[in-house]
XYZ file of C-alpha atoms in Angstrom:
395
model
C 3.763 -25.569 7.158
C 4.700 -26.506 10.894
C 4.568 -23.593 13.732
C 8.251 -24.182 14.036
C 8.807 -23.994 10.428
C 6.846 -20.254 10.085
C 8.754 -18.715 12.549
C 12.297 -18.956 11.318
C 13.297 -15.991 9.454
C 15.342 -17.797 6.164
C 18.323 -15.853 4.832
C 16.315 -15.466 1.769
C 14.051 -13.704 3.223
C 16.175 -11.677 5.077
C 17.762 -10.894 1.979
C 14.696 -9.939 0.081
C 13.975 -7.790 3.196
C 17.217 -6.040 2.754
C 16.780 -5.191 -0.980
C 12.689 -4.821 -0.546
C 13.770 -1.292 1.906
C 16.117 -0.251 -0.783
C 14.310 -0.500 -3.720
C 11.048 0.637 -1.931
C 13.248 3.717 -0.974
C 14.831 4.119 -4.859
C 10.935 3.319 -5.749
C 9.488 6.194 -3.655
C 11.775 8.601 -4.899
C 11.116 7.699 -8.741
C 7.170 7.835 -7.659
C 7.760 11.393 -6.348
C 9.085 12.442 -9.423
C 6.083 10.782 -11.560
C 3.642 12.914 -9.135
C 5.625 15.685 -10.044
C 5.774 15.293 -13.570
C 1.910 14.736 -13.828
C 0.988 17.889 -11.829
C 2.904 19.849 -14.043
C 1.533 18.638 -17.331
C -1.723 18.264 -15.847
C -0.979 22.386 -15.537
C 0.573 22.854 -18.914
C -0.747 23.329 -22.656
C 0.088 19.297 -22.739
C -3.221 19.234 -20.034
C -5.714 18.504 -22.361
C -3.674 15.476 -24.261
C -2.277 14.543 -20.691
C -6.593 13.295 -20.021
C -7.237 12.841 -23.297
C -5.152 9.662 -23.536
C -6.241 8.371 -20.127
C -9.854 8.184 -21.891
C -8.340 6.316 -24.982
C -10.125 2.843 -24.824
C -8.599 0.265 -25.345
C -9.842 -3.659 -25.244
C -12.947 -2.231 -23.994
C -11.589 -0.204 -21.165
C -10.025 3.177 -21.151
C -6.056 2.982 -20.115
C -6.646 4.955 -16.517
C -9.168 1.611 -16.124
C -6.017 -0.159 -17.285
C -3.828 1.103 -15.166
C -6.184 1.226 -12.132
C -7.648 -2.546 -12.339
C -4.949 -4.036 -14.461
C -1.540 -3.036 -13.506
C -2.599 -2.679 -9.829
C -3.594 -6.215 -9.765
C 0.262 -6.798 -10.070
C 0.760 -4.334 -7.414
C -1.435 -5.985 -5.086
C -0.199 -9.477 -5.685
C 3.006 -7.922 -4.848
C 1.423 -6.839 -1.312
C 0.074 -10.247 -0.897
C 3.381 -11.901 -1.532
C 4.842 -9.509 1.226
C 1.920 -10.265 3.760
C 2.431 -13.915 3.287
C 6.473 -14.174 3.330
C 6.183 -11.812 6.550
C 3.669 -13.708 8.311
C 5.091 -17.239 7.705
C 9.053 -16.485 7.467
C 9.722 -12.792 8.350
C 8.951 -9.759 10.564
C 5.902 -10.658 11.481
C 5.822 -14.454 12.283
C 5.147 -14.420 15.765
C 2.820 -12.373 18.133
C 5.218 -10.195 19.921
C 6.601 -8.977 16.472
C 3.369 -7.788 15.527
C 1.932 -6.059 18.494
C 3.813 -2.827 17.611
C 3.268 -2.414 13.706
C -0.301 -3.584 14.383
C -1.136 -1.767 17.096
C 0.251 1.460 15.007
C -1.564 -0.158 11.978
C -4.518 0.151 13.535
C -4.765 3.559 14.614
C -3.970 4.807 12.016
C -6.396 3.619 10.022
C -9.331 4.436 12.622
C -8.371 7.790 14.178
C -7.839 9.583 10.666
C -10.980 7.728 9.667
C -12.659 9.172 12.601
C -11.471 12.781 11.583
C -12.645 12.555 8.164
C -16.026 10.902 8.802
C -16.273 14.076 11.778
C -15.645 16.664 8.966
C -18.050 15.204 6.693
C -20.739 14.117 8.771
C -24.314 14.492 7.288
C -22.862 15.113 4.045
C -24.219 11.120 2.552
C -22.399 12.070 -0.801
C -19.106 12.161 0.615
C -18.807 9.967 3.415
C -17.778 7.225 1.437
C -14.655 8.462 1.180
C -13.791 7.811 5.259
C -11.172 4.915 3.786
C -9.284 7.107 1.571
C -6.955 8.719 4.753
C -6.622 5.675 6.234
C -3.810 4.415 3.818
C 0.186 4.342 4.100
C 2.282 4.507 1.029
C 5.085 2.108 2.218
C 7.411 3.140 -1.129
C 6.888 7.129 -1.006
C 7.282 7.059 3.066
C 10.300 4.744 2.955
C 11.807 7.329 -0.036
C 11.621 9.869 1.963
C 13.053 8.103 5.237
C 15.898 6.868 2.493
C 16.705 10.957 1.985
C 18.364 11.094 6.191
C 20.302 8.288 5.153
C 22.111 6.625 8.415
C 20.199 9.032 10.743
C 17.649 6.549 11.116
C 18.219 2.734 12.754
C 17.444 0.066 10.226
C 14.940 -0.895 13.176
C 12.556 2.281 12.186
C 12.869 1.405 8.509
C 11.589 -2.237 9.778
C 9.015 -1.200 11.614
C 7.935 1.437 9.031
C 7.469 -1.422 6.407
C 5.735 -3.837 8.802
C 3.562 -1.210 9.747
C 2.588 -0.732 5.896
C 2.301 -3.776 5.147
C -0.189 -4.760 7.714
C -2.400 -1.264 6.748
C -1.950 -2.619 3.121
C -3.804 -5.662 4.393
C -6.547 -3.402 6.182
C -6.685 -1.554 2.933
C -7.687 -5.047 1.194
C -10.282 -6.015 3.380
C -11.629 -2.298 3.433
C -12.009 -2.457 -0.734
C -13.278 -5.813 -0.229
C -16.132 -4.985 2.191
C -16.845 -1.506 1.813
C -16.047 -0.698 -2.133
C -17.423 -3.558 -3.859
C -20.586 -2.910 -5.513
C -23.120 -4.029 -8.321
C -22.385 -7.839 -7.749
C -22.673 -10.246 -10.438
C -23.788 -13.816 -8.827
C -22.796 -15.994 -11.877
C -19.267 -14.431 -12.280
C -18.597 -14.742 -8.776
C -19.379 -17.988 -8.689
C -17.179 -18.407 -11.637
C -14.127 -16.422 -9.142
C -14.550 -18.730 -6.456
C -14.571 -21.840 -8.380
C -11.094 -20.222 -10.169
C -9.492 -19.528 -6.542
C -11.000 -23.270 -5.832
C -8.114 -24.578 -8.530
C -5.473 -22.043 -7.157
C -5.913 -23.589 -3.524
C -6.275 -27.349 -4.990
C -3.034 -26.404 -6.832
C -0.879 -25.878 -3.318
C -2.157 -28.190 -1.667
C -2.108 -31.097 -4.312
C 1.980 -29.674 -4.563
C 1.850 -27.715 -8.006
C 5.118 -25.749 -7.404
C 6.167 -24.276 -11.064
C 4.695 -20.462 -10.885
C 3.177 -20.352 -14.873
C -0.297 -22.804 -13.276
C -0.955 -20.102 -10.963
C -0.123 -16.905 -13.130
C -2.106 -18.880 -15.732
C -5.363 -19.387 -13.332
C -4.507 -16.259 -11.986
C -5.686 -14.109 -15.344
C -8.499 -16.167 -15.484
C -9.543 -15.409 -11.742
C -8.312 -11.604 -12.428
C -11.151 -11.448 -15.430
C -13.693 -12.874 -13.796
C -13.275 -10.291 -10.525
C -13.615 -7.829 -12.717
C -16.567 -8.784 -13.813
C -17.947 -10.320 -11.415
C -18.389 -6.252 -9.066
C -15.670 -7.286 -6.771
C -12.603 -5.105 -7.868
C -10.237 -6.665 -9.845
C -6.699 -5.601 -8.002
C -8.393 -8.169 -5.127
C -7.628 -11.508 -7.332
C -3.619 -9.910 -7.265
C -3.694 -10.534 -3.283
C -6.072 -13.880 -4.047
C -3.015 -15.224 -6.313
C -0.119 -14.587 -4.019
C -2.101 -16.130 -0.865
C -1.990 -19.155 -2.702
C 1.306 -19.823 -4.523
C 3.101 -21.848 -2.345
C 6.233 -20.852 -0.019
C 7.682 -23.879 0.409
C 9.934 -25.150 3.526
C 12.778 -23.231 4.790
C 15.282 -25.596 3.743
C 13.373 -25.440 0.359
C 14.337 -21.776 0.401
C 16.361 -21.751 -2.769
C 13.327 -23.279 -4.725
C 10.913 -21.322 -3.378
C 7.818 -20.240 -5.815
C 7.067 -17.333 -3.805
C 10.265 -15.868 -2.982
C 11.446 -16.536 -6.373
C 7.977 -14.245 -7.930
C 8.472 -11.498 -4.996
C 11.905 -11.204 -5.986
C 11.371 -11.029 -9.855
C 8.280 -8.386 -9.244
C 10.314 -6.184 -6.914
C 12.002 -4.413 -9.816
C 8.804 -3.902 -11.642
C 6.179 -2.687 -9.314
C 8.853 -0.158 -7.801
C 10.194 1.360 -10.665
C 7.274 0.859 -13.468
C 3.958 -0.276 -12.165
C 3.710 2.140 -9.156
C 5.442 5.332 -10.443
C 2.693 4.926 -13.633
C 0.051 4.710 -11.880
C 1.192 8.218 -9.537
C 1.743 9.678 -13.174
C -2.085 8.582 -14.482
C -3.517 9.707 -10.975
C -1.529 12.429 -9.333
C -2.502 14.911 -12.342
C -5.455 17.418 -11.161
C -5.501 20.748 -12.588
C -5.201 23.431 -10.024
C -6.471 26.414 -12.624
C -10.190 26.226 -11.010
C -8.893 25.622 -7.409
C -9.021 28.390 -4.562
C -8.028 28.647 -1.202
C -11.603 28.790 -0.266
C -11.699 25.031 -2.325
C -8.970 23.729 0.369
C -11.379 24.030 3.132
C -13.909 22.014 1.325
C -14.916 18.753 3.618
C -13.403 16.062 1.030
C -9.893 18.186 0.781
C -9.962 18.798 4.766
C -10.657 15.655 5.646
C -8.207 13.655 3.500
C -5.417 16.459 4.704
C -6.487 16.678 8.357
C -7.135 12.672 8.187
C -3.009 12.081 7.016
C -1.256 14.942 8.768
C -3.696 14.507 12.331
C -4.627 11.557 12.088
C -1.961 8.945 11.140
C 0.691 10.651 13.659
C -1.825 10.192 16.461
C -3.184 7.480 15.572
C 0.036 5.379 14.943
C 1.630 7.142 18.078
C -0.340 6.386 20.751
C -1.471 3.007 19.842
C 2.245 2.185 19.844
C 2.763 3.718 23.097
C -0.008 1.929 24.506
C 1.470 -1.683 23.073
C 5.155 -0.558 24.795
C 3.758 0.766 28.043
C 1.706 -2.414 28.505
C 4.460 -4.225 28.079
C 3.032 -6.548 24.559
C 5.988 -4.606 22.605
C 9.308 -2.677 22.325
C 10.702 0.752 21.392
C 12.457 -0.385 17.837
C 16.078 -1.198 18.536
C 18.235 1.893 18.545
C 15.275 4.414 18.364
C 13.944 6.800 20.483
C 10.302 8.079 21.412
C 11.140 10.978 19.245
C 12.159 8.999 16.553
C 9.240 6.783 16.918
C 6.783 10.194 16.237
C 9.039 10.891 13.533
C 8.125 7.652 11.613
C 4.471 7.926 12.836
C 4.467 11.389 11.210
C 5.958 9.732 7.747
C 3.132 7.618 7.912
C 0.447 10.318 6.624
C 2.219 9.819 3.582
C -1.102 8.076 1.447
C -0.367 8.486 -1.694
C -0.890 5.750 -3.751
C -3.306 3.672 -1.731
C -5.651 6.680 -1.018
C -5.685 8.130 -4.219
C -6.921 4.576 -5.005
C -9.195 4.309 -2.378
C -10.655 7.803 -3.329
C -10.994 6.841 -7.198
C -13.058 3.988 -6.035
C -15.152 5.751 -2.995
C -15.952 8.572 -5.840
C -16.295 6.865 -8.749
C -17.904 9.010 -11.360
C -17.320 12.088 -9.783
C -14.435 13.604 -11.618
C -15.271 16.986 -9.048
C -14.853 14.665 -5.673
C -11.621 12.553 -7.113
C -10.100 15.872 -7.944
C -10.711 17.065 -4.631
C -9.166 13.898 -2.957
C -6.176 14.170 -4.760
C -5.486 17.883 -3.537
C -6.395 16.489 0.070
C -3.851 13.781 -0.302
C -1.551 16.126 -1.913
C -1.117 18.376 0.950
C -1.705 16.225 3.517
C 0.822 13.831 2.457
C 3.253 16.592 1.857
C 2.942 18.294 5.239
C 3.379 14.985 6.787
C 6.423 13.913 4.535
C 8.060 17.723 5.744
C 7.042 17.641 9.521
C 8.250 13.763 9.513
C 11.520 15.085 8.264
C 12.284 17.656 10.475
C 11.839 15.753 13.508
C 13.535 12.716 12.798
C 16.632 15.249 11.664
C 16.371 16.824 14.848
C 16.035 13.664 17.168
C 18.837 11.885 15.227
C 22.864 11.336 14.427
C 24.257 9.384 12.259
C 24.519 6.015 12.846
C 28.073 4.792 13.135
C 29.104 1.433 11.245
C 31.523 -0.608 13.777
């Protein structure tokens, strides 16, 4: 695809865009209520069925390794699909459109990083959880920005899912470098020779979508064997089903797939996996528990953390002159969103279940960390964007 070609936005993909926020926004709403719903029975008589059937095997996995490896591979090829329609056709096409999400992007993955790793220095056993803050969840931050309605410019909603979408790509590479363990050289070898055919595909033209959803299972299996984790072949799949020209928009394999998948991952694949996850049951859990380093540093990490982080990298892009405040917004609104941001729910309860793996003690303790500090965040973010805004005004 030419330079010229990448940078025009197509109506199409303004229009996906436009029905991506809403549906993210229904989405995070229906995931809050599946978070809900599993802390609750996870606290009820139901408890013990509630993790009974997560260990029911099934195929020769259990269905929480179902849901973790399997249906999140769909919700990562969704995020690649995203990455790639923004970066060739969308919000983030050219340089100047990405300085401010990516500046924010990036701290706020290292500052809350930084606090975690400074809570839970010298402890070896966890430190490996330092990712697990780092993460925005795009749908539940987006639900609640949906709640203040016309308060908030459509430009802070655009920003907001830029900003996610480019941590959602540092999330990737993070699994891929840091969380990948145990490799197995022949069924790697066996992955890259699959993603060989996916690439051969677009560029030798292949444009009907069952090829590469076809080669795609194949490449998914062999990830998962192969020590590399499996949700990585979703983003592998996505990066490699063509887009197609602008003109071409209306036959576009890629647009077509995001816009088929958009239903799904918002209202089935994400709000089960917050249901199989989000349960941990408080009954052995003090206050003294909440000060524990995992808990502390996962809370401290999203409610510190991402604000500051995300804040004053964007300031710094703005004041140097790389970027601009989001059309309509103000600097108060622009904390506001950064404060939204600590939301890490899904993401970082995935991160943690990977960074503790095997340590049902440690993954219940990141989900209470993620818990609260995802909370706090979601209430602070709220009451300052209510307070810094009015409605906006149709013309």
């Amino acid at each position: 695809m030419s330079k010229h070609q990448a940078k025009v936005e197509t109506p199409r993909a303004a229009a996906i865009l436009a029905r991506f926020l809403s549906s993210e926004s229904a989405g995070g709403l229906v995931l809050m209520g599946a978070a809900l719903a599993a802390l609750i029975v996870a606290n009820s008589p139901l408890s013990q069925t509630y993790f009974d059937a997560l260990r029911v095997v099934w195929l020769g996995m259990s269905v929480e390794h179902w849901v973790n490896d399997g249906l999140m591979a769909i919700f990562f090829l969704m995020v690649g699909l995203e990455i790639k329609r923004e970066v060739l056709a969308g919000g983030l096409s050219t340089w100047g459109q990405r300085a401010l999400p990516g500046f924010g992007a990036l701290g706020g993955m290292v500052v809350p990083a930084l606090i975690y790793v400074a809570i839970n220095w010298g402890n070896p056993e966890t430190l490996g959880g330092w990712a697990i803050p780092a993460a925005t969840d795009i749908a539940f931050a987006l639900g609640v920005l949906s709640l203040l309605g016309k308060r908030v410019p459509t430009s802070l909603k655009v920003f907001l899912a830029a900003l996610a979408i480019i941590d959602d790509l540092g999330a990737v590479v993070i699994i891929a470098f840091f969380y990948t363990s145990g490799l197995s050289m022949p069924m790697l070898l066996a992955s890259l020779a699959t993603l060989l055919v996916l690439i051969a595909m677009n560029r030798l033209g292949v444009r009907r979508l069952f090829p590469y959803l076809l080669v795609g299972g194949v490449l998914w299996f062999f990830v998962l064997q192969s020590g590399v984790h499996a949700t990585l072949a979703g983003v592998a799949v996505a990066l490699c089903v063509p887009m197609g020209r602008p003109e071409e928009e209306a036959r576009s394999p890629l647009l077509f797939l995001e816009e088929k998948l958009h239903f799904w991952v918002a209202f089935a694949v994400v709000p089960i996996f917050g249901f199989a996850n989000a349960g941990v049951s408080l009954s052995g859990i003090s206050l003294a528990n909440l000060v524990d380093p995992v808990p502390l540093g996962v809370a401290l990490g999203l409610l510190l953390g991402k604000q500051i982080g995300i804040f004053l990298l964007a300031a710094l892009a703005i004041r140097l002159g790389m970027a601009k405040l989001p059309e309509g917004s103000s600097w108060l609104q622009l904390y506001g969103v950064a404060l939204l941001c600590g939301i890490g729910f899904t993401m970082s309860l995935f991160i943690g279940n990977l960074a503790f793996a095997g340590s049902a003690h440690l993954i219940d303790e990141v989900k209470v960390g993620v818990l609260i500090g995802s909370i706090l965040a979601a209430i602070s973010g709220v009451l300052v964007l209510r307070r810094s805004s009015v409605p906006v005004v149709a013309r």
